[in-house]
mmCIF file of C-alpha atoms in Angstrom:
data_model
loop_
_atom_site.group_PDB
_atom_site.id
_atom_site.type_symbol
_atom_site.label_atom_id
_atom_site.label_comp_id
_atom_site.label_asym_id
_atom_site.label_seq_id
_atom_site.Cartn_x
_atom_site.Cartn_y
_atom_site.Cartn_z
ATOM 1 C CA UNK A 1 -0.076 0.182 0.024
ATOM 2 C CA UNK A 2 2.630 2.396 1.196
ATOM 3 C CA UNK A 3 4.811 1.762 -2.353
ATOM 4 C CA UNK A 4 1.812 2.207 -4.253
ATOM 5 C CA UNK A 5 0.952 5.687 -2.919
ATOM 6 C CA UNK A 6 4.762 6.574 -3.222
ATOM 7 C CA UNK A 7 4.053 5.613 -6.867
ATOM 8 C CA UNK A 8 1.334 7.741 -6.858
ATOM 9 C CA UNK A 9 3.076 10.294 -5.244
ATOM 10 C CA UNK A 10 6.054 10.503 -7.224
ATOM 11 C CA UNK A 11 3.746 10.316 -10.553
ATOM 12 C CA UNK A 12 1.486 13.639 -9.364
ATOM 13 C CA UNK A 13 5.055 15.333 -8.931
ATOM 14 C CA UNK A 14 6.246 14.408 -12.097
ATOM 15 C CA UNK A 15 3.054 15.545 -13.677
ATOM 16 C CA UNK A 16 3.006 19.168 -12.033
ATOM 17 C CA UNK A 17 6.777 19.518 -13.202
ATOM 18 C CA UNK A 18 5.748 18.866 -16.617
ATOM 19 C CA UNK A 19 2.386 21.283 -16.348
ATOM 20 C CA UNK A 20 4.638 23.928 -15.245
ATOM 21 C CA UNK A 21 7.650 23.670 -17.696
ATOM 22 C CA UNK A 22 4.857 24.074 -20.674
ATOM 23 C CA UNK A 23 3.289 27.115 -18.858
ATOM 24 C CA UNK A 24 6.676 28.244 -19.003
ATOM 25 C CA UNK A 25 7.118 27.615 -22.225
ATOM 26 C CA UNK A 26 3.725 29.521 -23.026
ATOM 27 C CA UNK A 27 3.278 32.233 -21.289
ATOM 28 C CA UNK A 28 5.866 33.260 -18.988
ATOM 29 C CA UNK A 29 8.835 34.190 -20.803
ATOM 30 C CA UNK A 30 6.870 37.852 -20.070
ATOM 31 C CA UNK A 31 7.399 39.283 -23.493
ATOM 32 C CA UNK A 32 4.665 41.079 -24.466
ATOM 33 C CA UNK A 33 5.044 42.499 -27.832
ATOM 34 C CA UNK A 34 6.966 40.777 -30.506
ATOM 35 C CA UNK A 35 8.030 42.643 -33.767
ATOM 36 C CA UNK A 36 9.133 40.857 -36.992
ATOM 37 C CA UNK A 37 11.181 43.095 -39.524
ATOM 38 C CA UNK A 38 12.073 41.702 -42.830
ATOM 39 C CA UNK A 39 15.756 41.815 -43.390
ATOM 40 C CA UNK A 40 18.915 42.869 -41.469
ATOM 41 C CA UNK A 41 20.621 43.460 -44.832
ATOM 42 C CA UNK A 42 19.232 47.022 -45.361
ATOM 43 C CA UNK A 43 20.066 50.032 -42.713
ATOM 44 C CA UNK A 44 16.291 50.749 -42.362
ATOM 45 C CA UNK A 45 15.272 47.881 -40.366
ATOM 46 C CA UNK A 46 18.696 47.784 -38.449
ATOM 47 C CA UNK A 47 17.840 51.362 -37.188
ATOM 48 C CA UNK A 48 14.230 50.329 -36.818
ATOM 49 C CA UNK A 49 15.276 47.549 -34.274
ATOM 50 C CA UNK A 50 17.471 49.767 -31.906
ATOM 51 C CA UNK A 51 14.281 52.397 -32.224
ATOM 52 C CA UNK A 52 11.794 49.695 -31.161
ATOM 53 C CA UNK A 53 14.090 48.765 -28.454
ATOM 54 C CA UNK A 54 14.496 52.515 -26.906
ATOM 55 C CA UNK A 55 10.610 52.972 -27.208
ATOM 56 C CA UNK A 56 9.915 50.407 -24.546
ATOM 57 C CA UNK A 57 12.900 51.229 -22.283
ATOM 58 C CA UNK A 58 11.833 52.289 -18.721
ATOM 59 C CA UNK A 59 8.401 50.797 -19.327
ATOM 60 C CA UNK A 60 6.751 47.687 -18.034
ATOM 61 C CA UNK A 61 6.751 46.017 -21.033
ATOM 62 C CA UNK A 62 9.021 43.934 -22.910
ATOM 63 C CA UNK A 63 9.747 43.233 -26.651
ATOM 64 C CA UNK A 64 11.636 40.412 -28.833
ATOM 65 C CA UNK A 65 12.929 41.696 -32.265
ATOM 66 C CA UNK A 66 13.320 38.784 -35.321
ATOM 67 C CA UNK A 67 14.254 39.391 -38.733
ATOM 68 C CA UNK A 68 12.574 37.551 -41.538
ATOM 69 C CA UNK A 69 15.880 37.393 -44.123
ATOM 70 C CA UNK A 70 13.736 37.967 -47.258
ATOM 71 C CA UNK A 71 11.708 34.685 -46.676
ATOM 72 C CA UNK A 72 8.154 34.574 -46.028
ATOM 73 C CA UNK A 73 8.603 30.815 -44.624
ATOM 74 C CA UNK A 74 11.135 32.117 -42.003
ATOM 75 C CA UNK A 75 8.828 34.674 -40.943
ATOM 76 C CA UNK A 76 5.865 32.572 -40.318
ATOM 77 C CA UNK A 77 8.395 30.554 -37.874
ATOM 78 C CA UNK A 78 9.071 34.059 -36.257
ATOM 79 C CA UNK A 79 5.945 34.701 -35.459
ATOM 80 C CA UNK A 80 4.579 30.868 -34.061
ATOM 81 C CA UNK A 81 7.993 31.650 -32.016
ATOM 82 C CA UNK A 82 6.822 35.019 -30.264
ATOM 83 C CA UNK A 83 3.196 33.268 -30.111
ATOM 84 C CA UNK A 84 4.795 30.804 -28.099
ATOM 85 C CA UNK A 85 6.208 33.277 -25.971
ATOM 86 C CA UNK A 86 2.938 34.402 -25.283
ATOM 87 C CA UNK A 87 3.202 37.687 -26.582
ATOM 88 C CA UNK A 88 -0.292 40.163 -26.406
ATOM 89 C CA UNK A 89 0.517 42.339 -29.697
ATOM 90 C CA UNK A 90 2.507 41.305 -32.992
ATOM 91 C CA UNK A 91 4.162 44.007 -34.616
ATOM 92 C CA UNK A 92 5.152 42.851 -38.250
ATOM 93 C CA UNK A 93 6.256 44.575 -41.683
ATOM 94 C CA UNK A 94 5.763 41.944 -43.961
ATOM 95 C CA UNK A 95 7.936 40.758 -46.414
ATOM 96 C CA UNK A 96 5.373 39.429 -48.850
ATOM 97 C CA UNK A 97 1.944 41.546 -48.153
ATOM 98 C CA UNK A 98 -0.286 38.243 -49.403
ATOM 99 C CA UNK A 99 2.207 35.511 -47.862
ATOM 100 C CA UNK A 100 1.936 37.351 -44.376
ATOM 101 C CA UNK A 101 -1.734 36.753 -44.393
ATOM 102 C CA UNK A 102 -1.511 32.671 -42.592
ATOM 103 C CA UNK A 103 1.208 33.870 -40.236
ATOM 104 C CA UNK A 104 -1.311 36.276 -38.663
ATOM 105 C CA UNK A 105 -4.007 34.216 -38.789
ATOM 106 C CA UNK A 106 -2.193 32.026 -36.526
ATOM 107 C CA UNK A 107 -1.535 35.293 -33.998
ATOM 108 C CA UNK A 108 -5.238 36.217 -34.436
ATOM 109 C CA UNK A 109 -6.114 32.938 -33.337
ATOM 110 C CA UNK A 110 -4.705 33.182 -30.146
ATOM 111 C CA UNK A 111 -6.080 36.547 -29.387
ATOM 112 C CA UNK A 112 -3.521 38.508 -30.268
ATOM 113 C CA UNK A 113 -3.337 41.958 -31.701
ATOM 114 C CA UNK A 114 -1.689 41.879 -35.069
ATOM 115 C CA UNK A 115 -0.412 45.983 -36.064
ATOM 116 C CA UNK A 116 0.814 45.611 -39.845
ATOM 117 C CA UNK A 117 3.719 47.893 -39.678
ATOM 118 C CA UNK A 118 4.608 50.317 -42.711
ATOM 119 C CA UNK A 119 3.783 47.816 -45.207
ATOM 120 C CA UNK A 120 0.318 46.608 -45.470
ATOM 121 C CA UNK A 121 -0.551 42.568 -45.017
ATOM 122 C CA UNK A 122 -3.247 41.873 -47.671
ATOM 123 C CA UNK A 123 -6.764 39.546 -48.167
ATOM 124 C CA UNK A 124 -7.112 39.172 -44.580
ATOM 125 C CA UNK A 125 -9.468 39.732 -42.084
ATOM 126 C CA UNK A 126 -6.489 39.245 -39.150
ATOM 127 C CA UNK A 127 -5.294 42.352 -39.037
ATOM 128 C CA UNK A 128 -6.449 45.236 -36.784
ATOM 129 C CA UNK A 129 -4.494 48.339 -37.256
ATOM 130 C CA UNK A 130 -1.836 49.911 -39.820
ATOM 131 C CA UNK A 131 0.954 52.171 -38.900
ATOM 132 C CA UNK A 132 2.240 53.470 -42.201
ATOM 133 C CA UNK A 133 3.616 56.907 -43.922
ATOM 134 C CA UNK A 134 0.948 58.375 -46.471
ATOM 135 C CA UNK A 135 2.850 56.175 -48.827
ATOM 136 C CA UNK A 136 0.259 57.549 -51.976
ATOM 137 C CA UNK A 137 1.769 61.055 -51.190
ATOM 138 C CA UNK A 138 5.526 59.698 -51.031
ATOM 139 C CA UNK A 139 5.109 58.740 -54.911
ATOM 140 C CA UNK A 140 2.931 62.048 -55.336
ATOM 141 C CA UNK A 141 6.238 64.112 -53.952
ATOM 142 C CA UNK A 142 9.045 62.082 -55.766
ATOM 143 C CA UNK A 143 6.569 62.975 -59.230
ATOM 144 C CA UNK A 144 5.997 66.892 -57.801
ATOM 145 C CA UNK A 145 9.686 67.029 -58.002
ATOM 146 C CA UNK A 146 9.885 65.708 -61.910
ATOM 147 C CA UNK A 147 7.222 67.820 -62.818
ATOM 148 C CA UNK A 148 8.913 71.251 -60.907
ATOM 149 C CA UNK A 149 12.218 70.325 -62.869
ATOM 150 C CA UNK A 150 11.066 69.069 -66.381
ATOM 151 C CA UNK A 151 13.005 70.930 -69.090
ATOM 152 C CA UNK A 152 10.873 72.149 -72.161
ATOM 153 C CA UNK A 153 8.923 69.617 -73.653
ATOM 154 C CA UNK A 154 9.354 66.258 -74.856
ATOM 155 C CA UNK A 155 11.728 64.689 -71.910
ATOM 156 C CA UNK A 156 12.586 61.440 -71.858
ATOM 157 C CA UNK A 157 11.199 59.744 -68.502
ATOM 158 C CA UNK A 158 12.131 56.613 -66.996
ATOM 159 C CA UNK A 159 10.053 54.806 -64.513
ATOM 160 C CA UNK A 160 10.980 52.311 -62.108
ATOM 161 C CA UNK A 161 9.197 50.704 -59.053
ATOM 162 C CA UNK A 162 9.502 48.438 -56.245
ATOM 163 C CA UNK A 163 8.817 44.892 -55.597
ATOM 164 C CA UNK A 164 5.321 43.674 -56.954
ATOM 165 C CA UNK A 165 4.886 41.586 -53.918
ATOM 166 C CA UNK A 166 4.949 44.422 -51.891
ATOM 167 C CA UNK A 167 1.728 46.656 -51.411
ATOM 168 C CA UNK A 168 3.536 49.824 -51.077
ATOM 169 C CA UNK A 169 5.042 49.653 -53.952
ATOM 170 C CA UNK A 170 1.724 50.221 -55.764
ATOM 171 C CA UNK A 171 1.389 52.993 -53.637
ATOM 172 C CA UNK A 172 3.861 55.038 -54.334
ATOM 173 C CA UNK A 173 3.653 54.316 -58.130
ATOM 174 C CA UNK A 174 -0.221 55.067 -57.748
ATOM 175 C CA UNK A 175 0.997 58.574 -56.033
ATOM 176 C CA UNK A 176 3.783 59.147 -58.896
ATOM 177 C CA UNK A 177 1.353 57.903 -61.628
ATOM 178 C CA UNK A 178 -1.558 60.446 -60.706
ATOM 179 C CA UNK A 179 1.039 63.371 -61.010
ATOM 180 C CA UNK A 180 3.343 62.358 -63.729
ATOM 181 C CA UNK A 181 -0.220 61.346 -66.167
ATOM 182 C CA UNK A 182 -1.041 64.620 -66.956
ATOM 183 C CA UNK A 183 1.993 65.888 -67.753
ATOM 184 C CA UNK A 184 2.696 62.843 -70.036
ATOM 185 C CA UNK A 185 -0.611 63.531 -72.067
ATOM 186 C CA UNK A 186 0.410 66.989 -72.431
ATOM 187 C CA UNK A 187 3.713 66.010 -74.021
ATOM 188 C CA UNK A 188 6.067 67.419 -71.067
ATOM 189 C CA UNK A 189 7.087 63.837 -71.026
ATOM 190 C CA UNK A 190 7.598 61.245 -72.983
ATOM 191 C CA UNK A 191 7.790 57.480 -71.587
ATOM 192 C CA UNK A 192 10.613 55.977 -72.402
ATOM 193 C CA UNK A 193 10.913 52.653 -70.856
ATOM 194 C CA UNK A 194 7.696 50.765 -70.638
ATOM 195 C CA UNK A 195 5.279 49.570 -73.150
ATOM 196 C CA UNK A 196 2.466 49.192 -71.074
ATOM 197 C CA UNK A 197 3.048 52.282 -69.322
ATOM 198 C CA UNK A 198 2.816 53.894 -72.500
ATOM 199 C CA UNK A 199 0.021 52.232 -73.230
ATOM 200 C CA UNK A 200 -2.279 53.422 -70.437
ATOM 201 C CA UNK A 201 -0.973 57.068 -70.974
ATOM 202 C CA UNK A 202 -4.704 58.338 -71.372
ATOM 203 C CA UNK A 203 -5.742 56.691 -67.907
ATOM 204 C CA UNK A 204 -4.912 59.426 -64.606
ATOM 205 C CA UNK A 205 -6.226 56.458 -62.386
ATOM 206 C CA UNK A 206 -5.389 53.376 -62.652
ATOM 207 C CA UNK A 207 -6.693 50.176 -61.444
ATOM 208 C CA UNK A 208 -4.583 47.257 -59.163
ATOM 209 C CA UNK A 209 -4.398 45.116 -62.428
ATOM 210 C CA UNK A 210 -3.201 48.245 -64.732
ATOM 211 C CA UNK A 211 -0.646 49.161 -62.211
ATOM 212 C CA UNK A 212 0.105 45.420 -61.913
ATOM 213 C CA UNK A 213 1.511 45.369 -65.725
ATOM 214 C CA UNK A 214 3.357 48.520 -65.051
ATOM 215 C CA UNK A 215 5.063 47.568 -62.162
ATOM 216 C CA UNK A 216 5.734 43.820 -63.536
ATOM 217 C CA UNK A 217 7.765 45.582 -66.397
ATOM 218 C CA UNK A 218 9.526 48.119 -64.819
ATOM 219 C CA UNK A 219 10.348 46.075 -61.190
ATOM 220 C CA UNK A 220 13.471 46.455 -59.356
ATOM 221 C CA UNK A 221 12.459 44.226 -56.464
ATOM 222 C CA UNK A 222 13.817 46.755 -53.968
ATOM 223 C CA UNK A 223 17.345 45.431 -55.362
ATOM 224 C CA UNK A 224 20.028 47.746 -56.190
ATOM 225 C CA UNK A 225 21.359 45.209 -58.650
ATOM 226 C CA UNK A 226 18.301 44.522 -60.567
ATOM 227 C CA UNK A 227 17.771 48.224 -60.928
ATOM 228 C CA UNK A 228 21.419 48.847 -62.358
ATOM 229 C CA UNK A 229 21.017 45.606 -64.356
ATOM 230 C CA UNK A 230 17.598 47.367 -65.718
ATOM 231 C CA UNK A 231 18.943 50.576 -66.150
ATOM 232 C CA UNK A 232 21.861 49.535 -68.041
ATOM 233 C CA UNK A 233 19.414 47.049 -70.468
ATOM 234 C CA UNK A 234 16.946 50.327 -71.024
ATOM 235 C CA UNK A 235 19.725 52.184 -71.978
ATOM 236 C CA UNK A 236 21.146 50.228 -74.032
ATOM 237 C CA UNK A 237 18.464 50.037 -76.168
ATOM 238 C CA UNK A 238 17.209 53.630 -76.031
ATOM 239 C CA UNK A 239 17.142 55.584 -79.318
ATOM 240 C CA UNK A 240 19.303 59.191 -79.212
ATOM 241 C CA UNK A 241 15.721 61.086 -78.496
ATOM 242 C CA UNK A 242 15.403 59.506 -75.533
ATOM 243 C CA UNK A 243 18.681 60.375 -74.011
ATOM 244 C CA UNK A 244 19.854 63.899 -72.938
ATOM 245 C CA UNK A 245 18.120 65.799 -70.561
ATOM 246 C CA UNK A 246 16.087 62.922 -68.706
ATOM 247 C CA UNK A 247 13.774 62.533 -65.676
ATOM 248 C CA UNK A 248 13.767 59.212 -63.606
ATOM 249 C CA UNK A 249 11.386 58.119 -61.093
ATOM 250 C CA UNK A 250 13.136 55.894 -58.774
ATOM 251 C CA UNK A 251 11.357 53.941 -56.087
ATOM 252 C CA UNK A 252 13.756 54.162 -53.156
ATOM 253 C CA UNK A 253 17.328 55.176 -52.258
ATOM 254 C CA UNK A 254 18.976 52.304 -52.862
ATOM 255 C CA UNK A 255 18.148 51.778 -56.541
ATOM 256 C CA UNK A 256 18.230 55.440 -57.054
ATOM 257 C CA UNK A 257 21.917 55.183 -56.257
ATOM 258 C CA UNK A 258 22.457 52.279 -58.612
ATOM 259 C CA UNK A 259 20.387 53.727 -61.537
ATOM 260 C CA UNK A 260 21.833 57.310 -61.150
ATOM 261 C CA UNK A 261 25.405 55.777 -61.556
ATOM 262 C CA UNK A 262 24.669 54.098 -64.471
ATOM 263 C CA UNK A 263 22.956 57.145 -66.464
ATOM 264 C CA UNK A 264 25.689 59.167 -65.261
ATOM 265 C CA UNK A 265 28.455 56.439 -66.686
ATOM 266 C CA UNK A 266 26.584 57.094 -70.244
ATOM 267 C CA UNK A 267 27.982 60.069 -72.362
ATOM 268 C CA UNK A 268 24.576 60.688 -74.606
ATOM 269 C CA UNK A 269 22.663 61.616 -70.746
ATOM 270 C CA UNK A 270 23.467 65.404 -70.639
ATOM 271 C CA UNK A 271 21.688 65.760 -67.112
ATOM 272 C CA UNK A 272 19.549 63.590 -64.938
ATOM 273 C CA UNK A 273 16.866 64.036 -62.261
ATOM 274 C CA UNK A 274 16.701 60.996 -60.227
ATOM 275 C CA UNK A 275 14.489 60.636 -57.237
ATOM 276 C CA UNK A 276 14.526 58.346 -53.837
ATOM 277 C CA UNK A 277 13.111 57.546 -50.329
ATOM 278 C CA UNK A 278 14.084 56.939 -47.089
ATOM 279 C CA UNK A 279 16.728 59.453 -46.615
ATOM 280 C CA UNK A 280 19.519 56.530 -46.185
ATOM 281 C CA UNK A 281 22.554 58.134 -45.152
ATOM 282 C CA UNK A 282 24.519 56.945 -48.278
ATOM 283 C CA UNK A 283 21.769 58.655 -50.688
ATOM 284 C CA UNK A 284 21.939 61.692 -48.270
ATOM 285 C CA UNK A 285 25.843 62.331 -49.554
ATOM 286 C CA UNK A 286 24.901 61.594 -52.736
ATOM 287 C CA UNK A 287 22.429 64.855 -52.687
ATOM 288 C CA UNK A 288 24.586 66.756 -51.247
ATOM 289 C CA UNK A 289 27.337 66.048 -54.052
ATOM 290 C CA UNK A 290 24.520 66.615 -56.353
ATOM 291 C CA UNK A 291 24.529 62.558 -58.245
ATOM 292 C CA UNK A 292 21.153 62.158 -56.512
ATOM 293 C CA UNK A 293 18.270 64.993 -56.912
ATOM 294 C CA UNK A 294 16.287 64.543 -53.865
ATOM 295 C CA UNK A 295 14.932 62.044 -51.157
ATOM 296 C CA UNK A 296 11.511 61.565 -49.466
ATOM 297 C CA UNK A 297 12.219 61.654 -45.530
ATOM 298 C CA UNK A 298 10.174 59.906 -43.821
ATOM 299 C CA UNK A 299 10.868 60.103 -40.282
ATOM 300 C CA UNK A 300 10.927 56.664 -38.865
ATOM 301 C CA UNK A 301 11.374 57.892 -35.400
ATOM 302 C CA UNK A 302 7.600 59.291 -35.343
ATOM 303 C CA UNK A 303 6.789 55.513 -37.183
ATOM 304 C CA UNK A 304 8.239 53.826 -34.470
ATOM 305 C CA UNK A 305 6.449 55.930 -31.732
ATOM 306 C CA UNK A 306 3.060 55.388 -33.407
ATOM 307 C CA UNK A 307 3.707 51.573 -33.460
ATOM 308 C CA UNK A 308 4.703 51.414 -29.879
ATOM 309 C CA UNK A 309 2.365 53.683 -28.999
ATOM 310 C CA UNK A 310 -0.409 51.673 -30.490
ATOM 311 C CA UNK A 311 1.026 48.421 -29.094
ATOM 312 C CA UNK A 312 1.514 49.852 -24.951
ATOM 313 C CA UNK A 313 -2.503 51.533 -25.851
ATOM 314 C CA UNK A 314 -3.818 47.938 -26.701
ATOM 315 C CA UNK A 315 -1.874 46.477 -23.415
ATOM 316 C CA UNK A 316 -3.070 49.156 -21.265
ATOM 317 C CA UNK A 317 -6.840 47.950 -22.528
ATOM 318 C CA UNK A 318 -7.563 51.352 -24.320
ATOM 319 C CA UNK A 319 -8.444 51.932 -28.012
ATOM 320 C CA UNK A 320 -5.257 53.344 -30.238
ATOM 321 C CA UNK A 321 -5.938 56.436 -32.136
ATOM 322 C CA UNK A 322 -6.097 56.119 -36.098
ATOM 323 C CA UNK A 323 -6.629 58.965 -38.758
ATOM 324 C CA UNK A 324 -7.608 57.170 -41.829
ATOM 325 C CA UNK A 325 -7.883 53.319 -42.931
ATOM 326 C CA UNK A 326 -6.887 51.215 -45.901
ATOM 327 C CA UNK A 327 -8.752 48.389 -47.912
ATOM 328 C CA UNK A 328 -6.416 45.352 -47.766
ATOM 329 C CA UNK A 329 -8.591 43.115 -50.429
ATOM 330 C CA UNK A 330 -10.750 41.799 -47.578
ATOM 331 C CA UNK A 331 -11.138 44.265 -44.862
ATOM 332 C CA UNK A 332 -10.701 47.980 -44.312
ATOM 333 C CA UNK A 333 -7.645 48.504 -41.539
ATOM 334 C CA UNK A 334 -7.755 51.152 -39.673
ATOM 335 C CA UNK A 335 -4.530 53.177 -39.940
ATOM 336 C CA UNK A 336 -2.650 56.220 -38.053
ATOM 337 C CA UNK A 337 -0.641 57.715 -41.112
ATOM 338 C CA UNK A 338 2.683 59.962 -41.165
ATOM 339 C CA UNK A 339 3.292 62.665 -43.227
ATOM 340 C CA UNK A 340 6.669 62.558 -45.225
ATOM 341 C CA UNK A 341 9.155 65.577 -46.341
ATOM 342 C CA UNK A 342 11.221 65.990 -49.400
ATOM 343 C CA UNK A 343 14.958 66.352 -48.960
ATOM 344 C CA UNK A 344 17.004 68.173 -51.481
ATOM 345 C CA UNK A 345 20.233 69.773 -51.641
ATOM 346 C CA UNK A 346 18.872 73.202 -50.755
ATOM 347 C CA UNK A 347 17.232 72.095 -47.408
ATOM 348 C CA UNK A 348 19.001 68.634 -46.293
ATOM 349 C CA UNK A 349 20.540 70.258 -43.044
ATOM 350 C CA UNK A 350 17.644 71.867 -41.800
ATOM 351 C CA UNK A 351 15.844 68.647 -42.500
ATOM 352 C CA UNK A 352 18.069 66.103 -41.220
ATOM 353 C CA UNK A 353 20.967 67.585 -39.338
ATOM 354 C CA UNK A 354 19.179 70.121 -37.511
ATOM 355 C CA UNK A 355 16.615 67.446 -36.825
ATOM 356 C CA UNK A 356 18.883 65.554 -35.355
ATOM 357 C CA UNK A 357 18.005 62.909 -37.209
ATOM 358 C CA UNK A 358 21.785 62.869 -38.247
ATOM 359 C CA UNK A 359 25.144 63.945 -37.242
ATOM 360 C CA UNK A 360 26.889 66.605 -39.475
ATOM 361 C CA UNK A 361 30.147 64.501 -39.043
ATOM 362 C CA UNK A 362 28.269 61.717 -40.916
ATOM 363 C CA UNK A 363 29.061 63.537 -44.492
ATOM 364 C CA UNK A 364 31.025 65.412 -46.212
ATOM 365 C CA UNK A 365 30.488 68.960 -48.067
ATOM 366 C CA UNK A 366 27.428 69.881 -46.112
#
């Protein structure tokens, strides 16, 4: 009898320990906010990592940040890891807007609130909020710069876009096209490198499908090498009347620098105006040196603050403030939008140095 009781007691202890270990594995790691970012290979996301860490300093909440390294499968794995650590809020910048749906649906099932960060997760109702810059305004600002600096009539216009898997690429291009199209229609610009854009030049408001056709033809996939190769191919194929003084819509800084280098190296290009975005240090130096015309500065400090403020509101049981919404193909997602700033040679010091975003010592020739 005694022996049987001892065995029973031992079994109970083992079961209790097993239960405790399982509980620790799930929720006792005390990670309040899980953050998944696309890659460690771009300066922008490494800066975000540090800013997210700083944003929660001194609060009672904790965070863990994981990188997907350009892989949607890794992204899903990262989300599962964070779910197992008991997170209450997931902040995620998707590698691929559509592919990320499955990952956030798993989080939603666990009652986790999902904040889509900078890029929208599409075709799912598992997204609660979206923190973003006004991405249509980014494209419009790039295009307006090209319009303001247009030279006469019939100026060659080279179009480039981000990745077709990134919803933001569509928003940027949409904003740019709405500003450029009237100037294409009136002959200020002539499209140099896209038969799809040429076929749609009479249409100001493009459907998703029409945008897709153009983006498919001029995508850089946010890759500097791909952008360089495309620019070289386009310039090799270009006739003499598509050279001279040219305007270039480049989607971001990494692609802008490599496209600018290609155009600069072509002796038949007399001058070029090229756009960018993100205010990467290397591009700010290009702007100072006159190699890149402008960059759209998106103050990521504000975006991180907005995302973390939203997460803390959720954790505190409050409703986060929003000022817009985006249709993700399944639902209207409530959004907090941040304004963007155009930076060129004339205001680079005021916007980036005086605002303490960068130090003057980071650059030469200021």
